Amino acid sequence: MTGRIIDGVALAAKIREDVASRTSALIAAGTKPGLAVVLVGSDPASQVYVKNKVAACQKAGLHSVLEQYPPSMTQAELLDRVRALNADPAIHGILVQLPLPAHIDSHLVIETIAPEKDVDGFHVSNAGLLMTGKPLFRPCTPYGVMKMLASEGVQLRGAVAVVIGASNIVGKPMTMLLQSAGATVTICNSKTRDLGWHTRHADIVVVATGKPRMVDGSMIKPGAVVIDVGINRGADGKLCGDVDFDSVIQVASAVTPVPGGVGPMTIAMLLVNTLEAAERAQHKRAQ
Ligand code: GUN
């Protein structure tokens, strides 16, 4: 028996269609949703990600701007740009692509983004709202994973979930969202002793470690759902995830592929967050 492949491309396309129609309605009501994406430096992977984000916005009818700066940009200059975007009424969402160059304090930059424009959901006030069960923005990757689990009809209430990786971008917010949905969640990392013992007890495994193919079929409970957030370039030059897809799909009931799994969902949820930020701004204006 082999598991199903969870098609992130198809689900993301559906979500983007819905964003496009809500965007048309919002434009008719007088607000065009706008996203600013800021990239500092010349990391090739980040350049691809930000271009994809901006292109997806344009395709769905949102206004988007890509600001690219050299690695020599100072922290003070970046903070000035963020403050200017905070004050720009045409911009409802601000995304500063991470990682930033080492001389810039990422935490300070994120804290400078206005929380109501923080479409990544990384600001401490948004992290706090998520933790207390009243999220304003859900971070895009974990939000996309939740949509994938819902589309597969995965029962979360009472389920045992293991999240591998404890980053602020994926692991921690993923844990919060699964837990709020009623799952019992263990958060592991790539150094967890006897990681397979944890994963073999899990109905849902979410892997976000950046370690190519570190989870294989022997670590998965038969029938579990496996979500691969990783995107790595293997020794053969091909993209691969943190999950050994070929062995895991023999055991799991469903697995996300790389590419074509979580990646497109992250972008779709960024559009949702930007649209919703603009809807809130329009609502406030109308009051
Ligand atoms: N770098 C990797 N993933 C992300 C993300 O979701 N948002 C931002 N801002 N940077 C990232």
Tab-separated table of N, CA, C and O in Angstrom, residues 118-160:
chain	number	residue	atom	x	y	z
A	118	ASP	N	2.041	43.127	9.635
A	118	ASP	CA	3.022	42.046	9.780
A	118	ASP	C	2.440	40.736	9.233
A	118	ASP	O	2.065	39.829	9.991
A	119	VAL	N	2.383	40.640	7.891
A	119	VAL	CA	1.720	39.491	7.251
A	119	VAL	C	2.472	38.168	7.452
A	119	VAL	O	1.912	37.101	7.193
A	120	ASP	N	3.703	38.223	7.926
A	120	ASP	CA	4.419	37.003	8.312
A	120	ASP	C	3.948	36.495	9.677
A	120	ASP	O	4.185	35.336	10.018
A	121	GLY	N	3.391	37.391	10.484
A	121	GLY	CA	2.975	37.009	11.839
A	121	GLY	C	4.138	36.795	12.782
A	121	GLY	O	4.032	36.048	13.753
A	122	PHE	N	5.274	37.476	12.530
A	122	PHE	CA	6.491	37.244	13.328
A	122	PHE	C	6.654	38.229	14.489
A	122	PHE	O	7.456	38.001	15.399
A	123	HIS	N	5.958	39.364	14.437
A	123	HIS	CA	6.079	40.376	15.499
A	123	HIS	C	5.670	39.750	16.836
A	123	HIS	O	4.742	38.937	16.878
A	124	VAL	N	6.336	40.141	17.925
A	124	VAL	CA	6.014	39.515	19.223
A	124	VAL	C	4.539	39.672	19.567
A	124	VAL	O	3.954	38.787	20.206
A	125	SER	N	3.941	40.770	19.162
A	125	SER	CA	2.528	40.932	19.516
A	125	SER	C	1.678	39.924	18.742
A	125	SER	O	0.728	39.362	19.275
A	126	ASN	N	2.049	39.629	17.487
A	126	ASN	CA	1.318	38.597	16.739
A	126	ASN	C	1.635	37.187	17.249
A	126	ASN	O	0.751	36.322	17.289
A	127	ALA	N	2.894	36.969	17.651
A	127	ALA	CA	3.245	35.662	18.232
A	127	ALA	C	2.456	35.452	19.528
A	127	ALA	O	1.957	34.355	19.797
A	128	GLY	N	2.322	36.529	20.312
A	128	GLY	CA	1.567	36.453	21.575
A	128	GLY	C	0.083	36.197	21.329
A	128	GLY	O	-0.545	35.399	22.025
A	129	LEU	N	-0.478	36.864	20.324
A	129	LEU	CA	-1.892	36.641	19.996
A	129	LEU	C	-2.126	35.196	19.550
A	129	LEU	O	-3.125	34.573	19.918
A	130	LEU	N	-1.183	34.666	18.782
A	130	LEU	CA	-1.300	33.269	18.344
A	130	LEU	C	-1.242	32.338	19.555
A	130	LEU	O	-2.044	31.408	19.693
A	131	MET	N	-0.314	32.636	20.446
A	131	MET	CA	-0.130	31.777	21.627
A	131	MET	C	-1.360	31.790	22.527
A	131	MET	O	-1.681	30.793	23.166
A	132	THR	N	-2.065	32.927	22.553
A	132	THR	CA	-3.233	33.016	23.432
A	132	THR	C	-4.525	32.659	22.690
A	132	THR	O	-5.614	32.898	23.193
A	133	GLY	N	-4.380	32.122	21.482
A	133	GLY	CA	-5.551	31.604	20.769
A	133	GLY	C	-6.377	32.659	20.063
A	133	GLY	O	-7.521	32.411	19.674
A	134	LYS	N	-5.821	33.874	19.891
A	134	LYS	CA	-6.551	34.947	19.204
A	134	LYS	C	-5.704	35.518	18.068
A	134	LYS	O	-5.410	36.716	18.048
A	135	PRO	N	-5.277	34.681	17.135
A	135	PRO	CA	-4.325	35.169	16.131
A	135	PRO	C	-4.898	36.253	15.225
A	135	PRO	O	-6.069	36.207	14.852
A	136	LEU	N	-4.043	37.237	14.909
A	136	LEU	CA	-4.388	38.245	13.902
A	136	LEU	C	-3.861	37.723	12.563
A	136	LEU	O	-4.609	37.623	11.599
A	137	PHE	N	-2.579	37.374	12.514
A	137	PHE	CA	-1.971	36.723	11.349
A	137	PHE	C	-1.366	35.399	11.796
A	137	PHE	O	-0.622	35.375	12.771
A	138	ARG	N	-1.660	34.341	11.048
A	138	ARG	CA	-0.973	33.071	11.306
A	138	ARG	C	0.238	33.027	10.369
A	138	ARG	O	0.084	33.301	9.167
A	139	PRO	N	1.441	32.697	10.858
A	139	PRO	CA	2.604	32.611	9.969
A	139	PRO	C	2.304	31.700	8.760
A	139	PRO	O	1.657	30.653	8.898
A	140	CYS	N	2.752	32.148	7.580
A	140	CYS	CA	2.248	31.590	6.320
A	140	CYS	C	2.495	30.091	6.151
A	140	CYS	O	1.606	29.367	5.684
A	141	THR	N	3.685	29.616	6.515
A	141	THR	CA	3.967	28.192	6.279
A	141	THR	C	3.109	27.293	7.178
A	141	THR	O	2.418	26.394	6.670
A	142	PRO	N	3.097	27.512	8.496
A	142	PRO	CA	2.230	26.673	9.319
A	142	PRO	C	0.741	26.819	8.969
A	142	PRO	O	-0.012	25.843	9.025
A	143	TYR	N	0.346	28.027	8.579
A	143	TYR	CA	-1.047	28.242	8.176
A	143	TYR	C	-1.361	27.382	6.942
A	143	TYR	O	-2.404	26.719	6.868
A	144	GLY	N	-0.427	27.339	5.999
A	144	GLY	CA	-0.603	26.510	4.801
A	144	GLY	C	-0.680	25.032	5.152
A	144	GLY	O	-1.469	24.285	4.579
A	145	VAL	N	0.132	24.611	6.126
A	145	VAL	CA	0.096	23.207	6.561
A	145	VAL	C	-1.281	22.885	7.150
A	145	VAL	O	-1.863	21.820	6.862
A	146	MET	N	-1.822	23.801	7.961
A	146	MET	CA	-3.160	23.566	8.544
A	146	MET	C	-4.207	23.420	7.445
A	146	MET	O	-5.107	22.584	7.537
A	147	LYS	N	-4.097	24.228	6.395
A	147	LYS	CA	-5.055	24.131	5.273
A	147	LYS	C	-4.910	22.786	4.572
A	147	LYS	O	-5.887	22.187	4.136
A	148	MET	N	-3.666	22.306	4.440
A	148	MET	CA	-3.447	20.996	3.790
A	148	MET	C	-4.051	19.877	4.635
A	148	MET	O	-4.695	18.973	4.096
A	149	LEU	N	-3.864	19.950	5.947
A	149	LEU	CA	-4.423	18.906	6.821
A	149	LEU	C	-5.948	18.937	6.738
A	149	LEU	O	-6.600	17.893	6.669
A	150	ALA	N	-6.526	20.147	6.702
A	150	ALA	CA	-7.990	20.265	6.602
A	150	ALA	C	-8.472	19.696	5.272
A	150	ALA	O	-9.478	18.976	5.227
A	151	SER	N	-7.747	19.977	4.202
A	151	SER	CA	-8.202	19.515	2.880
A	151	SER	C	-8.133	17.993	2.783
A	151	SER	O	-8.853	17.383	2.002
A	152	GLU	N	-7.259	17.385	3.582
A	152	GLU	CA	-7.154	15.914	3.603
A	152	GLU	C	-8.142	15.287	4.585
A	152	GLU	O	-8.169	14.068	4.743
A	153	GLY	N	-8.876	16.149	5.309
A	153	GLY	CA	-9.836	15.636	6.298
A	153	GLY	C	-9.166	15.006	7.508
A	153	GLY	O	-9.731	14.133	8.164
A	154	VAL	N	-7.955	15.454	7.832
A	154	VAL	CA	-7.225	14.869	8.965
A	154	VAL	C	-7.867	15.337	10.279
A	154	VAL	O	-8.056	16.534	10.495
A	155	GLN	N	-8.200	14.381	11.110
A	155	GLN	CA	-8.801	14.678	12.417
A	155	GLN	C	-7.700	15.179	13.362
A	155	GLN	O	-6.737	14.447	13.622
A	156	LEU	N	-7.811	16.398	13.851
A	156	LEU	CA	-6.760	16.939	14.713
A	156	LEU	C	-7.100	16.770	16.195
A	156	LEU	O	-6.200	16.568	17.018
A	157	ARG	N	-8.381	16.862	16.514
A	157	ARG	CA	-8.782	16.731	17.917
A	157	ARG	C	-8.391	15.347	18.419
A	157	ARG	O	-8.777	14.341	17.832
A	158	GLY	N	-7.569	15.297	19.444
A	158	GLY	CA	-7.164	14.010	20.014
A	158	GLY	C	-5.983	13.361	19.309
A	158	GLY	O	-5.457	12.355	19.783
A	159	ALA	N	-5.549	13.925	18.181
A	159	ALA	CA	-4.437	13.319	17.435
A	159	ALA	C	-3.105	13.573	18.153
A	159	ALA	O	-2.958	14.557	18.890
A	160	VAL	N	-2.155	12.689	17.899
A	160	VAL	CA	-0.788	12.888	18.399
A	160	VAL	C	0.040	13.450	17.246
A	160	VAL	O	0.082	12.865	16.161
